Coordinates of N, CA, C and O in Angstrom, one line a residue:
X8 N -5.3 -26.4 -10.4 CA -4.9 -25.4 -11.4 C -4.1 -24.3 -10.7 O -4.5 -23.9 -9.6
X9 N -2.8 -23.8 -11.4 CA -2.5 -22.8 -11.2 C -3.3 -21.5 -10.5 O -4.5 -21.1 -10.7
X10 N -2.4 -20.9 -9.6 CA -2.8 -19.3 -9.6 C -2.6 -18.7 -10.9 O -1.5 -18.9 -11.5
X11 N -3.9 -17.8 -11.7 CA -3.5 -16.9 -12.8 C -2.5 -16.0 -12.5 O -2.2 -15.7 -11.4
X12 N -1.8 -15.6 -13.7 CA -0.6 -14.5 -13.6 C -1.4 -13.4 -13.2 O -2.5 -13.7 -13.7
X13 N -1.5 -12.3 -12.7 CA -2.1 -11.2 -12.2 C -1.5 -9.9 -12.8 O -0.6 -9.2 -12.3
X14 N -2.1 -9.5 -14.0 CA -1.7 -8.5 -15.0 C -2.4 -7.4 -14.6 O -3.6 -7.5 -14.1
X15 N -1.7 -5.7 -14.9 CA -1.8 -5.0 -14.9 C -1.6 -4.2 -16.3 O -0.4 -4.2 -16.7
X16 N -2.6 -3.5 -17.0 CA -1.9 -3.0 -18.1 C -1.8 -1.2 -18.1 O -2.6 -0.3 -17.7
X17 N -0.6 -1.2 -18.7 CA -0.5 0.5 -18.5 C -0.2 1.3 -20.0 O 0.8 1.3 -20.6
X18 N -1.2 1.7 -20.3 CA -1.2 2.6 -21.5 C -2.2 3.8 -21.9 O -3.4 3.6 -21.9
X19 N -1.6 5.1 -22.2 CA -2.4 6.0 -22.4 C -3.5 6.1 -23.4 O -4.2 7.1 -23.6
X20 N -3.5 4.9 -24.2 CA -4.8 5.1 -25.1 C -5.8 4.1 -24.8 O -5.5 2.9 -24.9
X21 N -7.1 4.6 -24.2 CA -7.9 3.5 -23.4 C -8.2 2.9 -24.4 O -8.1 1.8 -23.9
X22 N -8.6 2.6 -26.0 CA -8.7 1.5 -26.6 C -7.8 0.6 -26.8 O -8.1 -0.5 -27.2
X23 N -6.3 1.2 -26.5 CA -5.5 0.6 -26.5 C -5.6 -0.8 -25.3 O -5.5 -2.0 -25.5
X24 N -5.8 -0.3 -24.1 CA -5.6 -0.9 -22.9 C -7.3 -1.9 -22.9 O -7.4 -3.1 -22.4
X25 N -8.4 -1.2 -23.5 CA -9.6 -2.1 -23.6 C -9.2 -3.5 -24.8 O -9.6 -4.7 -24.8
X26 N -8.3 -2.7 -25.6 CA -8.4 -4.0 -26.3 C -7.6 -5.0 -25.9 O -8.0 -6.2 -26.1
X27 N -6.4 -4.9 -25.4 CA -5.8 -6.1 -24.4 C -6.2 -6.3 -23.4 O -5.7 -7.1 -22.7
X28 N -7.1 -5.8 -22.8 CA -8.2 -6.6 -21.3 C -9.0 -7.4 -22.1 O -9.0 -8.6 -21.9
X29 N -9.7 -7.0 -22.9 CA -10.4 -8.2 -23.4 C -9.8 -9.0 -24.3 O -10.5 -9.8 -24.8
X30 N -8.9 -9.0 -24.6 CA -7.6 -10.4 -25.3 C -7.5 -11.0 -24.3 O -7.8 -12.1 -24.2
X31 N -6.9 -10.2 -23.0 CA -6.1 -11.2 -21.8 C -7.4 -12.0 -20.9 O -7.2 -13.1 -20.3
X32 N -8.8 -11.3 -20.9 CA -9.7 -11.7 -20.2 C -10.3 -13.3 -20.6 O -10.9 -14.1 -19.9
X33 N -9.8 -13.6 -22.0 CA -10.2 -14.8 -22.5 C -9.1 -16.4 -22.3 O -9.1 -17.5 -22.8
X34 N -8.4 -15.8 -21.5 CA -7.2 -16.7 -21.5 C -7.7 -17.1 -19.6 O -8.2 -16.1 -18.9
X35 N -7.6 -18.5 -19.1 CA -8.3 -18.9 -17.7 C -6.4 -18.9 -17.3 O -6.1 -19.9 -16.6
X36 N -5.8 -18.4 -17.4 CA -4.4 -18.4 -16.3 C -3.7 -16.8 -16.4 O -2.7 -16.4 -15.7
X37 N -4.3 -16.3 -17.1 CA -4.4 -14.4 -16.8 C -5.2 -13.9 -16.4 O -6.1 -13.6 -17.2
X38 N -5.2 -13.4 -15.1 CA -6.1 -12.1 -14.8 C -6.0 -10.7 -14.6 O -5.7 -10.2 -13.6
X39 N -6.3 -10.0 -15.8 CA -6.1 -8.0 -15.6 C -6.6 -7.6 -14.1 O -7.7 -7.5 -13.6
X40 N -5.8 -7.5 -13.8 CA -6.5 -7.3 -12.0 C -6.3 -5.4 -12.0 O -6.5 -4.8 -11.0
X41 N -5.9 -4.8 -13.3 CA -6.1 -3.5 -13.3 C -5.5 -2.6 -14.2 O -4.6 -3.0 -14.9
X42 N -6.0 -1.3 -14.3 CA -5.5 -0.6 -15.8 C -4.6 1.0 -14.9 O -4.5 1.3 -13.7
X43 N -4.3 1.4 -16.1 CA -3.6 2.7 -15.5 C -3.1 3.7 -16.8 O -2.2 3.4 -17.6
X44 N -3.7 4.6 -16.8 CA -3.1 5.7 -18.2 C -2.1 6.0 -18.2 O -1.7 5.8 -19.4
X45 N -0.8 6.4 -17.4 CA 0.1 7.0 -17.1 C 0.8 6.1 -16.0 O 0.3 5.1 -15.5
X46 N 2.4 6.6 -15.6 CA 3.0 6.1 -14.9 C 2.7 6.4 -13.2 O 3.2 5.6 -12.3
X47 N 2.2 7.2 -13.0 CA 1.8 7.8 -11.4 C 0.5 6.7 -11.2 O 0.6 5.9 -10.3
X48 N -0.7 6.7 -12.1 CA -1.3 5.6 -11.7 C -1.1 4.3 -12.0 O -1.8 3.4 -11.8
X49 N 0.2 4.1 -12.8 CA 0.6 2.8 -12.6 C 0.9 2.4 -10.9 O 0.3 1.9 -10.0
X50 N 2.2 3.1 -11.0 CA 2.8 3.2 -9.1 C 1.5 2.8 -8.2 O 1.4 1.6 -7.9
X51 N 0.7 3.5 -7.9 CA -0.9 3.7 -7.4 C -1.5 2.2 -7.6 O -1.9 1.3 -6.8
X52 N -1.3 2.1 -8.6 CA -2.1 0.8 -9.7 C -1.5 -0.7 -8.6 O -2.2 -1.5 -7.9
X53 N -0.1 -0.4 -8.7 CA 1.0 -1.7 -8.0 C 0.6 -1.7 -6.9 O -0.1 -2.7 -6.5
X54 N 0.9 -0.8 -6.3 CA 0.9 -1.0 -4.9 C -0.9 -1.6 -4.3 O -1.2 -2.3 -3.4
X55 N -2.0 -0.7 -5.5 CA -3.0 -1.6 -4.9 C -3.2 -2.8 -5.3 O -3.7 -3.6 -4.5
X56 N -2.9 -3.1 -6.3 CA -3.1 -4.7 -6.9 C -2.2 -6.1 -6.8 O -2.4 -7.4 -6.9
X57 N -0.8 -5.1 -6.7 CA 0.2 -6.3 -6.1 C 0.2 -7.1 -7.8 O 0.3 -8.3 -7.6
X58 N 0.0 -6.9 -9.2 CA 0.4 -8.2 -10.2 C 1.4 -8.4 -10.2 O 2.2 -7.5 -9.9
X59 N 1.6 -9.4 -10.4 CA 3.1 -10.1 -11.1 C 3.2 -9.8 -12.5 O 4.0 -10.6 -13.1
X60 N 2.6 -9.1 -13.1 CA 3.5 -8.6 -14.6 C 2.6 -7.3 -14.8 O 1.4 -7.4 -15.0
X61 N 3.6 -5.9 -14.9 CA 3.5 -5.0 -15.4 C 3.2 -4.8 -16.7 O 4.2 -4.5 -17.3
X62 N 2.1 -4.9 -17.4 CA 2.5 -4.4 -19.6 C 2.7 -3.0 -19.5 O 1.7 -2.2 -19.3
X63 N 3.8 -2.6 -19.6 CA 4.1 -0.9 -19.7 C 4.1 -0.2 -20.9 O 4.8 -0.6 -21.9
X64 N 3.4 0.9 -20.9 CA 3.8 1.9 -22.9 C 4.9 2.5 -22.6 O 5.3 2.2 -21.4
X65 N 5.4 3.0 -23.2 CA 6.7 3.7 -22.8 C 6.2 5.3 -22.8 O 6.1 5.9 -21.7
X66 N 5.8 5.7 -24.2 CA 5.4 7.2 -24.1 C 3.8 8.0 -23.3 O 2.9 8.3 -24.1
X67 N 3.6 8.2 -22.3 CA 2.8 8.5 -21.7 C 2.7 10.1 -21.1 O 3.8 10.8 -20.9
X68 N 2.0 10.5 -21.0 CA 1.8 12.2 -20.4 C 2.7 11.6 -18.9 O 3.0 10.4 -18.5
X69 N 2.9 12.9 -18.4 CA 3.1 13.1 -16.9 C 4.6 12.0 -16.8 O 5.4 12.2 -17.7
X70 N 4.9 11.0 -15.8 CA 5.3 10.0 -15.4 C 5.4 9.1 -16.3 O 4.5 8.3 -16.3
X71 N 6.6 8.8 -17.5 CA 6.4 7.8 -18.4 C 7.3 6.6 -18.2 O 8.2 6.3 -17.4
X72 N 6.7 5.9 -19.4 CA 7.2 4.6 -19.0 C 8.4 3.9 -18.5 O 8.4 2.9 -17.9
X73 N 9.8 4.8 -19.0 CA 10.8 4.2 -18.4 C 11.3 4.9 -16.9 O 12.3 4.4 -16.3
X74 N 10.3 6.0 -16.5 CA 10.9 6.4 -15.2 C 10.0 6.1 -14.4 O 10.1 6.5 -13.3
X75 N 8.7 5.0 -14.9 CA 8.1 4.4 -14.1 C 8.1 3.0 -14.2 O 7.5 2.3 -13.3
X76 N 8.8 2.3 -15.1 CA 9.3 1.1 -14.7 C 10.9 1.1 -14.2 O 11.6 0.1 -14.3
X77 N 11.3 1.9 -13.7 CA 12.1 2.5 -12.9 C 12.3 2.5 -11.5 O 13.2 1.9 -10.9
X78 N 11.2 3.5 -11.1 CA 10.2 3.3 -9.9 C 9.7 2.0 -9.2 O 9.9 1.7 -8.0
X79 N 9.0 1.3 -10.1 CA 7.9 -0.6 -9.9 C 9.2 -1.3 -9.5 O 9.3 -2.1 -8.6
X80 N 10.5 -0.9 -10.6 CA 11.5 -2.3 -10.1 C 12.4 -2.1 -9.1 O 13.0 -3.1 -8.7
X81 N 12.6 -0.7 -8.6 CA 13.6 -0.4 -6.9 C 12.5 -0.6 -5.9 O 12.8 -1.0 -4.8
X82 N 10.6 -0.3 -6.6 CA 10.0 -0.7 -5.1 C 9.8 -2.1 -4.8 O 10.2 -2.7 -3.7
X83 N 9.1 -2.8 -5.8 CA 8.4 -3.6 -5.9 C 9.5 -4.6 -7.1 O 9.4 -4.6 -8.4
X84 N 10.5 -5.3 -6.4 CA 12.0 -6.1 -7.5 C 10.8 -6.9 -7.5 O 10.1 -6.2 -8.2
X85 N 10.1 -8.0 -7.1 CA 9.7 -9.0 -7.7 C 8.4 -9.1 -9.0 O 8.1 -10.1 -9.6
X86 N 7.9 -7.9 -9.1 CA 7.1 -7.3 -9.9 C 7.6 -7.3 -11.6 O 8.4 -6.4 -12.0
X87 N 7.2 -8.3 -12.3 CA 8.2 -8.5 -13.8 C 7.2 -7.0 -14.4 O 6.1 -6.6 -14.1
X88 N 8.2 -6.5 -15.3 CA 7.6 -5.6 -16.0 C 7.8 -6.1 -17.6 O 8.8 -6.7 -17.9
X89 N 6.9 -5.9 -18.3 CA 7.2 -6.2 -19.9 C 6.8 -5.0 -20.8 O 5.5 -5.0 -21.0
X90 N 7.4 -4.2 -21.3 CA 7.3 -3.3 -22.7 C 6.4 -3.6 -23.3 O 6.1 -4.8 -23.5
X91 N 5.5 -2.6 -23.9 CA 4.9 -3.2 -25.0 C 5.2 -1.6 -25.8 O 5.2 -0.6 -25.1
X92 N 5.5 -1.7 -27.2 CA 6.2 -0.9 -27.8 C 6.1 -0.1 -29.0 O 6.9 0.8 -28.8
X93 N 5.8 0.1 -29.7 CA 6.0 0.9 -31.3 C 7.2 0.7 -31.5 O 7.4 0.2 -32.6
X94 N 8.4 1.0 -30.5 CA 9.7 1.4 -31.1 C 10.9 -0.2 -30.9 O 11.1 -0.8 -29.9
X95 N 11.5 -0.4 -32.5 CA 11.9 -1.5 -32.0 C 13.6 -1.1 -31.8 O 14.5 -2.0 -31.8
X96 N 14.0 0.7 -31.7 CA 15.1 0.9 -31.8 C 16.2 0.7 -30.4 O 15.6 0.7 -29.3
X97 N 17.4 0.5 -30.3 CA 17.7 -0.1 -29.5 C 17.8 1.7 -27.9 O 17.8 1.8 -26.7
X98 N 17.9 2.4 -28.9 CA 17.9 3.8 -27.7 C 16.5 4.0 -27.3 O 16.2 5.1 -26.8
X99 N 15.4 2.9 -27.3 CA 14.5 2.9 -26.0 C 14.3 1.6 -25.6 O 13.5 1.3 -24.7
X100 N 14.9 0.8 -26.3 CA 14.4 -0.4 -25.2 C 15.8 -0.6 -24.1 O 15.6 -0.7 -22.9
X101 N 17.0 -0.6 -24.7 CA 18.1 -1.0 -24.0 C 18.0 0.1 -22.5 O 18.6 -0.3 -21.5
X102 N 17.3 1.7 -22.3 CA 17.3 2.0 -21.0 C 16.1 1.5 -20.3 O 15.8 1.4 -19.1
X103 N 15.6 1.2 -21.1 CA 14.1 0.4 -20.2 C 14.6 -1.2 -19.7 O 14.1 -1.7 -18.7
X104 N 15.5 -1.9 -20.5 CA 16.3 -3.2 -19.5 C 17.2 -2.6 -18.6 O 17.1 -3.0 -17.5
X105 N 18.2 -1.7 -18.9 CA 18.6 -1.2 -17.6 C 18.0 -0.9 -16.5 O 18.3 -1.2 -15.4
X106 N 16.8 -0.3 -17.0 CA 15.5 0.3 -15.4 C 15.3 -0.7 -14.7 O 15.4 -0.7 -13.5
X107 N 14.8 -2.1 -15.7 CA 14.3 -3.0 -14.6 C 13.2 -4.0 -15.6 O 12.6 -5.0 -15.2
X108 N 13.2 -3.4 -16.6 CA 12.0 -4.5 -17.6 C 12.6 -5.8 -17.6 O 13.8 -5.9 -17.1
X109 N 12.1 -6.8 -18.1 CA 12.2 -8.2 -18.1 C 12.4 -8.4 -19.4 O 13.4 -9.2 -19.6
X110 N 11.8 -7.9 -20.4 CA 11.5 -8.2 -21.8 C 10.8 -6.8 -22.5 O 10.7 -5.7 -21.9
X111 N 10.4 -6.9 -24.1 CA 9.8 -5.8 -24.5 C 9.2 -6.6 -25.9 O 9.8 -7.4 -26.6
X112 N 7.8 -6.3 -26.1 CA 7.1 -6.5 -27.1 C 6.5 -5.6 -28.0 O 6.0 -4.7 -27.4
X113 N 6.4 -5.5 -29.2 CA 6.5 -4.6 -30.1 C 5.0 -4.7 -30.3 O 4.5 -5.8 -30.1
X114 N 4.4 -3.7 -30.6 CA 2.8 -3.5 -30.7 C 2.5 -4.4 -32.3 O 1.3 -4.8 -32.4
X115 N 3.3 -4.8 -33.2 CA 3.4 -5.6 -34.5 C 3.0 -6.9 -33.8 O 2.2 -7.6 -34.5
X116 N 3.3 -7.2 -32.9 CA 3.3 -8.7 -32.6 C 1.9 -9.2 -32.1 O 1.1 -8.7 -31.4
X117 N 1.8 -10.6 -32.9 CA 0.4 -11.0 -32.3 C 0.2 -11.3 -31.2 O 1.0 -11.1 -30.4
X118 N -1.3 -11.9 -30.9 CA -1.6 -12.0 -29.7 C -0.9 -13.1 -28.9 O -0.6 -13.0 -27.7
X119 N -0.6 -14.1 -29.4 CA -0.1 -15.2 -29.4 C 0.9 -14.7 -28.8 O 0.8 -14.8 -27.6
X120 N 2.1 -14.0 -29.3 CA 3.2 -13.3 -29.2 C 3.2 -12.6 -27.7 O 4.1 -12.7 -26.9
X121 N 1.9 -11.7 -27.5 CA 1.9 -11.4 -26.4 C 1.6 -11.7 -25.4 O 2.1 -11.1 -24.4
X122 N 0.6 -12.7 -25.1 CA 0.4 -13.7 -24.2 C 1.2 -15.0 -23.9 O 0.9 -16.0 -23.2
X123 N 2.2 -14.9 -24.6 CA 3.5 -16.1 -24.4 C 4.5 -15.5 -23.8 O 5.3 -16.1 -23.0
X124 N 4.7 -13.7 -24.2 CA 5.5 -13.2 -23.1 C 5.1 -13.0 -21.9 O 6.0 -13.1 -21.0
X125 N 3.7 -12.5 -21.6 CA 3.5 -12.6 -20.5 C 3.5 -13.9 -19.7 O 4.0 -13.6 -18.6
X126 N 3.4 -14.9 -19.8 CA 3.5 -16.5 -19.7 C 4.7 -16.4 -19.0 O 4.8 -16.6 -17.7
X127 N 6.2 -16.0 -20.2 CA 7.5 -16.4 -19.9 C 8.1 -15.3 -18.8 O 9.3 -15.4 -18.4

């Protein structure tokens, strides 16, 4: 069997982030190998856990999500980052593909939806 994808999720609403650890904990080829409120303990987050896929919020206190998927993809290029979003307008996702995101998923979308992007 595969190595699991090694997920990190980053979002300022801890039910937010409890309830996708326990979505992603039930899948045997993802492991949350760590959480993070903000974009400073994302950074913190990377560098200790090393995942291969970022889930980033965009709107966060302090360091947010597009100037810290920003940051993850000049330090750490092989590190995929993916959006996860409220906003499906194109004036926040198109500077978050410039930063360095891979993709972006809309908080509407099922789980299915989100665990196939994480996947791809």
């Amino acid at each position: 069997m595969p190595k699991p994808i090694r997920v990190l999720v980053v979002d300022d609403h801890a039910i937010v982030r409890e309830g996708i650890c326990s979505l992603l904990a039930r899948r045997k080829d993802i492991e949350v190998v760590g959480e993070a409120a903000d974009g400073k303990r994302a950074l913190d987050a990377v560098v200790q856990f090393d995942p291969d896929v970022v889930l980033m919020d965009i709107q966060m206190p302090g360091l947010n999500g597009l100037e810290a998927t920003r940051e993850i993809h000049k330090r750490f290029p092989s590190t995929r980052i993916l959006v996860l979003t409220q906003h499906e307008s194109k004036e926040y996702v198109v500077p978050l593909l410039r930063a360095g995101a891979v993709g972006y998923i809309t908080r509407t979308a099922r789980a299915t939806e989100l665990i196939g992007a994480i996947r791809a």
